[in-house]
PDB file of C-alpha atoms in Angstrom:
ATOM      1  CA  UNK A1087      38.848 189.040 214.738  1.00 79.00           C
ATOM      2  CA  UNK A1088      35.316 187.954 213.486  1.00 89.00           C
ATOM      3  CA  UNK A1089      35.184 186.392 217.165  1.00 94.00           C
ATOM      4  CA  UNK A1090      31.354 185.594 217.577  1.00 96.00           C
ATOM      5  CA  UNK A1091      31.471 185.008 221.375  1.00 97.00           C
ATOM      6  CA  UNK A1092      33.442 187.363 222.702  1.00 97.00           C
ATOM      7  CA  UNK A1093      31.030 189.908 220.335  1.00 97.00           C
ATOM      8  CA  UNK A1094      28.276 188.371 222.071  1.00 97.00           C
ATOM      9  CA  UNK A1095      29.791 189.262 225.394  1.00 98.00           C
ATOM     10  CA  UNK A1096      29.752 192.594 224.747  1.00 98.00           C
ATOM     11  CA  UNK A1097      25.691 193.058 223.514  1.00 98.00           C
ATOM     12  CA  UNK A1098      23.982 194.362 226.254  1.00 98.00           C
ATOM     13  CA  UNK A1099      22.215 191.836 228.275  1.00 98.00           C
ATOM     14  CA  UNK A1100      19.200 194.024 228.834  1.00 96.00           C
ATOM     15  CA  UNK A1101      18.147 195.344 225.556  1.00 96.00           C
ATOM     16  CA  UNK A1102      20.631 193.868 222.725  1.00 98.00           C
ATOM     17  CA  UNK A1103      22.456 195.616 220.265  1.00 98.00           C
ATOM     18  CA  UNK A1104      20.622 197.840 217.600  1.00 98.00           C
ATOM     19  CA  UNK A1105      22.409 197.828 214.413  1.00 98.00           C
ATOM     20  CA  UNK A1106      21.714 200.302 211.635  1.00 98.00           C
ATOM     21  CA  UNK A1107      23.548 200.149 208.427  1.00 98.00           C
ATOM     22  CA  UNK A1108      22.126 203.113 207.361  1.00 97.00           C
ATOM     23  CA  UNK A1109      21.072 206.279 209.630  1.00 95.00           C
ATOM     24  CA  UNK A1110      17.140 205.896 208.517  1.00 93.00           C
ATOM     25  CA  UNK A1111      17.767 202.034 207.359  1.00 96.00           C
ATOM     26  CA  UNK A1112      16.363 199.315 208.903  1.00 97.00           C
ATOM     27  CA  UNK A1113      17.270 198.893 212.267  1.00 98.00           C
ATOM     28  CA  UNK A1114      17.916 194.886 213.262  1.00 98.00           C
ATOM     29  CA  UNK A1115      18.427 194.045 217.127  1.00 98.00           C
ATOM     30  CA  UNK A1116      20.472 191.136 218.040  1.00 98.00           C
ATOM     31  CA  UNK A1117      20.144 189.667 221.006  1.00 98.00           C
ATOM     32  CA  UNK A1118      23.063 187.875 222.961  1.00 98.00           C
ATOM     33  CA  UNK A1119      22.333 184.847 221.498  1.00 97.00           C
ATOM     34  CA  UNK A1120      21.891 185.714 217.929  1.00 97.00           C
ATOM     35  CA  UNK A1121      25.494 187.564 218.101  1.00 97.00           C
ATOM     36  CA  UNK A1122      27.495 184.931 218.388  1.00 97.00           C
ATOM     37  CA  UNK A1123      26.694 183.835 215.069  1.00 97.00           C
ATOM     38  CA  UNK A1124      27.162 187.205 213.094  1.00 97.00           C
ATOM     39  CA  UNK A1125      30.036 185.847 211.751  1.00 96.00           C
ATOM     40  CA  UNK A1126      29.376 183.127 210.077  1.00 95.00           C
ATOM     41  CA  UNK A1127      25.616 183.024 209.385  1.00 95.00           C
ATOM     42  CA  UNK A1128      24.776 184.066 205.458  1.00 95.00           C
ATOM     43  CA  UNK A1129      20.725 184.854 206.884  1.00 95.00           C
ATOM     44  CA  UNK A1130      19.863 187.979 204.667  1.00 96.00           C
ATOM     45  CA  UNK A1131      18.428 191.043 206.037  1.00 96.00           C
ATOM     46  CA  UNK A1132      17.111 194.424 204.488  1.00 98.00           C
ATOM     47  CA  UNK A1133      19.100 197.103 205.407  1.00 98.00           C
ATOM     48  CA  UNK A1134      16.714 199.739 203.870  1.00 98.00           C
ATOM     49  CA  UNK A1135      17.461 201.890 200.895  1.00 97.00           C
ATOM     50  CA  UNK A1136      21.109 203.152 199.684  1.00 96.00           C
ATOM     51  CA  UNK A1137      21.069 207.110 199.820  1.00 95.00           C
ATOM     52  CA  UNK A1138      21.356 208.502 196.462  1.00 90.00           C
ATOM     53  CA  UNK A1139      20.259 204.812 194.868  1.00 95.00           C
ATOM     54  CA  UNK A1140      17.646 204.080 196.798  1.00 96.00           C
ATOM     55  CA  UNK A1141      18.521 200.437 195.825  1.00 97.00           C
ATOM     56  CA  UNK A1142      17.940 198.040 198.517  1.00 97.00           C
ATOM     57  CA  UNK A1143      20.499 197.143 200.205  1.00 98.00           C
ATOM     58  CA  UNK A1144      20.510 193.389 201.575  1.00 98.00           C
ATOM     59  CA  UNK A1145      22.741 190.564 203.315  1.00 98.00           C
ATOM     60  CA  UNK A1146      24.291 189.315 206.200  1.00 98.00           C
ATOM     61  CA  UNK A1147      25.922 191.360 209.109  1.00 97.00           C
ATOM     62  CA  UNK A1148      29.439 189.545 207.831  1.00 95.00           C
ATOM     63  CA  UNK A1149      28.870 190.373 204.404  1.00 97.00           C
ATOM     64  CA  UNK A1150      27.421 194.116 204.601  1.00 97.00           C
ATOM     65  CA  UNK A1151      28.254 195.659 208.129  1.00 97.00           C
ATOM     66  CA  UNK A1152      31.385 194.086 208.974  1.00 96.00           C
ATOM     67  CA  UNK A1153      33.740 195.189 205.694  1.00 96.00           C
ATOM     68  CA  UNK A1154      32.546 198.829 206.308  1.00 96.00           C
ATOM     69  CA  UNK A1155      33.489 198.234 210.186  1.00 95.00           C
ATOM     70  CA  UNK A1156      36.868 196.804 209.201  1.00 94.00           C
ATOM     71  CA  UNK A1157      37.577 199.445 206.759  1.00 93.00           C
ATOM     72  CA  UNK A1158      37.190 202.105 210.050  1.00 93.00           C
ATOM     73  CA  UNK A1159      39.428 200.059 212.206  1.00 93.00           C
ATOM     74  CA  UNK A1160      42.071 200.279 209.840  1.00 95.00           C
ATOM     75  CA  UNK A1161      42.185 203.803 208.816  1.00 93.00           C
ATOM     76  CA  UNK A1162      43.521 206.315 211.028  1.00 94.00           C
ATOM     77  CA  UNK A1163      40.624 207.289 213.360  1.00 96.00           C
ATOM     78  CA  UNK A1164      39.643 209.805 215.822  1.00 96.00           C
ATOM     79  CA  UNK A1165      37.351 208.418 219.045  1.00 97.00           C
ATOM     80  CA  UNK A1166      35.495 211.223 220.129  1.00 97.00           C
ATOM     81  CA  UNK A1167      32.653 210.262 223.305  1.00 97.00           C
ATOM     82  CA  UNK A1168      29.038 211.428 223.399  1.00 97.00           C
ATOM     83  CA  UNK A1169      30.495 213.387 219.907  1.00 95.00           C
ATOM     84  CA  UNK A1170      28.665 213.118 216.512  1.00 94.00           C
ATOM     85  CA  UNK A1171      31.515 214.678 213.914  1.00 90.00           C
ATOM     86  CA  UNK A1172      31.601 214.782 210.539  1.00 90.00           C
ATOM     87  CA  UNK A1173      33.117 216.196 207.578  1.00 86.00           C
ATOM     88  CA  UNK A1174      29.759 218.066 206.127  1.00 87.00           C
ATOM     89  CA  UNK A1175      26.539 216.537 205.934  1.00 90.00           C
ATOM     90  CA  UNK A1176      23.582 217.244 203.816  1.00 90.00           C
ATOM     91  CA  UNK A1177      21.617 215.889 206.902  1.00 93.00           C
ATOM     92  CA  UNK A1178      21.309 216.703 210.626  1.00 91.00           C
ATOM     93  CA  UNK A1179      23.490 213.901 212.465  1.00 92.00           C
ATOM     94  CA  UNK A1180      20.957 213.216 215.540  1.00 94.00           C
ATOM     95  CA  UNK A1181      21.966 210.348 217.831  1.00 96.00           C
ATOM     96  CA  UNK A1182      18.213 208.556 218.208  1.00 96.00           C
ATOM     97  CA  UNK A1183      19.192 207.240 221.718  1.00 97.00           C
ATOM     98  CA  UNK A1184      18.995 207.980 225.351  1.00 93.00           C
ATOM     99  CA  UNK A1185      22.276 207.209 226.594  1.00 92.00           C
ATOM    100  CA  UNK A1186      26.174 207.671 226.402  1.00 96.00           C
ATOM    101  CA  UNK A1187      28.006 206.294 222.911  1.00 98.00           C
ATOM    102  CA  UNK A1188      31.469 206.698 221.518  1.00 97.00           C
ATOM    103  CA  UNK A1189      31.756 207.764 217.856  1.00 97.00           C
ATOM    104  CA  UNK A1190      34.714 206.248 215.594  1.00 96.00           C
ATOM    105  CA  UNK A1191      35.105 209.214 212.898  1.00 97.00           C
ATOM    106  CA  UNK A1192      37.273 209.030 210.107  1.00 96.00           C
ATOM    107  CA  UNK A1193      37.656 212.723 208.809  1.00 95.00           C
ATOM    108  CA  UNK A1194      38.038 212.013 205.108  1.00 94.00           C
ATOM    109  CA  UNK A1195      40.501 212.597 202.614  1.00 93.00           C
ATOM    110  CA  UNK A1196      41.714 215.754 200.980  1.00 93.00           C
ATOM    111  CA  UNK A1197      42.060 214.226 197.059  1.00 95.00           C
ATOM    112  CA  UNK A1198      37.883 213.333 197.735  1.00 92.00           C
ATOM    113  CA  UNK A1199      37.036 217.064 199.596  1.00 92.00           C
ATOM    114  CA  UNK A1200      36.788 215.131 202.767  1.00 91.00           C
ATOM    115  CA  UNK A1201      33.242 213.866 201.708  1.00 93.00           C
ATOM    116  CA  UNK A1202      34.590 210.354 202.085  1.00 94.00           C
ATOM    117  CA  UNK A1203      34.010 210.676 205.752  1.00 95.00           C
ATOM    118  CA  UNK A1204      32.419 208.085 207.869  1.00 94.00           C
ATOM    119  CA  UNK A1205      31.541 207.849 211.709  1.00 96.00           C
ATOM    120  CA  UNK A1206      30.081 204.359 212.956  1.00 97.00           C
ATOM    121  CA  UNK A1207      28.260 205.278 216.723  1.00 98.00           C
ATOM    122  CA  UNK A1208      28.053 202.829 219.419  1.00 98.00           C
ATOM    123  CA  UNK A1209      25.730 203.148 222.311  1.00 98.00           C
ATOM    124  CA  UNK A1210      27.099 201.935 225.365  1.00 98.00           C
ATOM    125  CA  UNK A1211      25.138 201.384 228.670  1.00 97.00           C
ATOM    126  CA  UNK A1212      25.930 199.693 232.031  1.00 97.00           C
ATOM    127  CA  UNK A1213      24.772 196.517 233.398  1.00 96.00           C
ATOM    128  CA  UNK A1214      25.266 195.823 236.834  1.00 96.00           C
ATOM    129  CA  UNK A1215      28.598 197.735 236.533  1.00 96.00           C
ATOM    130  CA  UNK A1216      29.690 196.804 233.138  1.00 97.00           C
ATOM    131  CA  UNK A1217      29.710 198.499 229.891  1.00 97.00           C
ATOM    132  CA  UNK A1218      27.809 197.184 227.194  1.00 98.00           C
ATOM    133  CA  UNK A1219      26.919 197.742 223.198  1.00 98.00           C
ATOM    134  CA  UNK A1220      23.203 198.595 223.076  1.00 98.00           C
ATOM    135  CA  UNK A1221      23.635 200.080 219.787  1.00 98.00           C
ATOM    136  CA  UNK A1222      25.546 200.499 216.779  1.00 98.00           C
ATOM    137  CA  UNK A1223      24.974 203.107 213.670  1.00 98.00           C
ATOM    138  CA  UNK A1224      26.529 204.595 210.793  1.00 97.00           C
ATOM    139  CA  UNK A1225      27.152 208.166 209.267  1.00 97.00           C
ATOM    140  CA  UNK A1226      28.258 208.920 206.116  1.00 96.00           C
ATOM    141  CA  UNK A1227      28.290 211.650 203.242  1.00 95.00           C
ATOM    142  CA  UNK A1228      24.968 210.938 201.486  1.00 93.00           C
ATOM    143  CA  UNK A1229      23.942 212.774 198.456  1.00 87.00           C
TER     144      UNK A1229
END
């Protein structure tokens, strides 16, 4: 719903949310604050380098992480917890956290050999009792 506050509610009040476009990109940490405006600010960050390209890869959370978050959401998913799957890899997947996360993995397709799959990782902790987003990260094929 592109909903800036109630995103913000849900970044972990004692570290922020770590989010990683790619899974040895840059890694930008938003803090409460700064969330609620990661849908409408156009402020440009470097993501790191595309795999395969190496191009850089550059924008806004809106205009870079966001489609590729939609696009997950409205596939048919699995939710797997404390899970890293994937549909072949020519890396090791290695969650870089201490801590619990859910992984939303979308197998693939047969017509593309599966290697269309994708798995964006969340890290969730708890504050004081309630679960937050520490961290955020996505897998993908990579060449």
């Amino acid at each position: 719903k592109s909903d800036g506050p109630l995103l913000s509610s849900l970044v972990s009040p004692a570290r922020g949310m770590d989010v990683a476009f790619f899974r040895d990109g840059t890694v930008i940490t938003y803090d409460q604050q700064h969330a609620k405006f990661l849908f409408e600010t156009t402020y440009q960050v470097d993501w790191g380098a595309e795999p395969g390209s190496g191009a850089a890869k550059r924008g806004s959370f809106h205009d870079v992480v966001v489609p590729k978050l939609v696009e997950s959401f409205n596939q048919p998913y699995e939710l797997h917890c404390n899970e890293l799957s994937h549909g072949g890899a020519t890396y090791e997947l290695k969650w870089p956290y201490q801590g619990e996360f859910y992984s939303v993995y979308f197998p693939g397709t047969q017509a593309n050999g599966n290697m269309d799959w994708h798995n964006w990782v969340m890290g969730i902790e708890y504050v004081n009792g309630k679960p937050y987003i520490y961290a955020l990260m996505q897998f993908f094929w990579e060449p």
